[in-house]
Amino acid sequence: MHRLKGATAYKLRDEFPHLKKLPSMWTRSFFCSTAGNVSSETVKRYIENQKTR
Protein backbone atom coordinates (compact mmCIF):
# COMPACT_ATOMS: atom_id res chain seq x y z
CA MET A 1 0.00 0.00 0.00
CA HIS A 2 2.89 2.34 0.81
CA ARG A 3 4.35 1.99 -2.71
CA LEU A 4 0.97 2.53 -4.34
CA LYS A 5 0.33 5.72 -2.39
CA GLY A 6 3.85 6.98 -3.06
CA ALA A 7 3.63 6.34 -6.79
CA THR A 8 0.22 7.95 -7.16
CA ALA A 9 1.29 10.99 -5.11
CA TYR A 10 4.34 11.39 -7.35
CA LYS A 11 2.27 11.22 -10.55
CA LEU A 12 -0.43 13.54 -9.23
CA ARG A 13 2.11 16.14 -8.11
CA ASP A 14 3.86 15.88 -11.47
CA GLU A 15 0.61 16.46 -13.36
CA PHE A 16 -0.82 19.07 -10.97
CA PRO A 17 2.03 21.25 -9.64
CA HIS A 18 -0.18 23.07 -7.12
CA LEU A 19 -0.41 19.78 -5.19
CA LYS A 20 3.31 20.06 -4.36
CA LYS A 21 2.34 22.59 -1.71
CA LEU A 22 0.48 19.93 0.28
CA PRO A 23 2.52 18.38 3.09
CA SER A 24 0.98 14.96 2.47
CA MET A 25 -1.32 13.48 -0.15
CA TRP A 26 -2.58 10.50 1.81
CA THR A 27 -3.28 9.41 5.36
CA ARG A 28 -1.34 6.51 6.82
CA SER A 29 -4.41 4.30 6.80
CA PHE A 30 -6.27 2.58 3.99
CA PHE A 31 -9.62 0.94 3.38
CA CYS A 32 -10.20 -2.55 2.08
CA SER A 33 -13.51 -4.20 1.29
CA THR A 34 -14.66 -7.47 -0.18
CA ALA A 35 -16.12 -7.79 -3.65
CA GLY A 36 -19.00 -9.92 -2.43
CA ASN A 37 -19.82 -13.21 -4.08
CA VAL A 38 -17.55 -12.70 -7.10
CA SER A 39 -14.91 -15.07 -8.42
CA SER A 40 -11.26 -14.09 -8.30
CA GLU A 41 -11.20 -14.35 -12.09
CA THR A 42 -13.91 -11.68 -12.36
CA VAL A 43 -11.96 -9.39 -10.04
CA LYS A 44 -8.74 -9.93 -12.05
CA ARG A 45 -10.57 -9.17 -15.30
CA TYR A 46 -12.03 -5.98 -13.78
CA ILE A 47 -8.59 -4.80 -12.66
CA GLU A 48 -7.06 -5.52 -16.07
CA ASN A 49 -9.86 -3.59 -17.78
CA GLN A 50 -9.17 -0.57 -15.55
CA LYS A 51 -5.67 -0.32 -17.03
CA THR A 52 -7.11 0.33 -20.50
CA ARG A 53 -9.14 3.36 -19.44
mmCIF file of N, CA and C in Angstrom, residues 40-50:
data_model
loop_
_atom_site.group_PDB
_atom_site.id
_atom_site.type_symbol
_atom_site.label_atom_id
_atom_site.label_comp_id
_atom_site.label_asym_id
_atom_site.label_seq_id
_atom_site.Cartn_x
_atom_site.Cartn_y
_atom_site.Cartn_z
ATOM 1 N N SER A 40 -12.530 -14.810 -8.185
ATOM 2 C CA SER A 40 -11.261 -14.089 -8.298
ATOM 3 C C SER A 40 -10.953 -13.768 -9.756
ATOM 4 N N GLU A 41 -11.406 -14.601 -10.659
ATOM 5 C CA GLU A 41 -11.198 -14.353 -12.091
ATOM 6 C C GLU A 41 -11.941 -13.091 -12.536
ATOM 7 N N THR A 42 -13.143 -12.883 -12.036
ATOM 8 C CA THR A 42 -13.912 -11.678 -12.362
ATOM 9 C C THR A 42 -13.206 -10.440 -11.832
ATOM 10 N N VAL A 43 -12.678 -10.523 -10.621
ATOM 11 C CA VAL A 43 -11.956 -9.393 -10.036
ATOM 12 C C VAL A 43 -10.701 -9.093 -10.854
ATOM 13 N N LYS A 44 -9.946 -10.122 -11.234
ATOM 14 C CA LYS A 44 -8.742 -9.928 -12.050
ATOM 15 C C LYS A 44 -9.083 -9.273 -13.381
ATOM 16 N N ARG A 45 -10.149 -9.730 -14.012
ATOM 17 C CA ARG A 45 -10.574 -9.168 -15.299
ATOM 18 C C ARG A 45 -10.955 -7.697 -15.137
ATOM 19 N N TYR A 46 -11.650 -7.370 -14.056
ATOM 20 C CA TYR A 46 -12.035 -5.984 -13.778
ATOM 21 C C TYR A 46 -10.792 -5.101 -13.631
ATOM 22 N N ILE A 47 -9.813 -5.579 -12.874
ATOM 23 C CA ILE A 47 -8.585 -4.805 -12.660
ATOM 24 C C ILE A 47 -7.848 -4.605 -13.977
ATOM 25 N N GLU A 48 -7.733 -5.640 -14.771
ATOM 26 C CA GLU A 48 -7.058 -5.521 -16.067
ATOM 27 C C GLU A 48 -7.771 -4.522 -16.972
ATOM 28 N N ASN A 49 -9.097 -4.524 -16.951
ATOM 29 C CA ASN A 49 -9.857 -3.589 -17.782
ATOM 30 C C ASN A 49 -9.674 -2.149 -17.327
ATOM 31 N N GLN A 50 -9.383 -1.933 -16.048
ATOM 32 C CA GLN A 50 -9.172 -0.575 -15.547
ATOM 33 C C GLN A 50 -7.900 0.035 -16.131
#
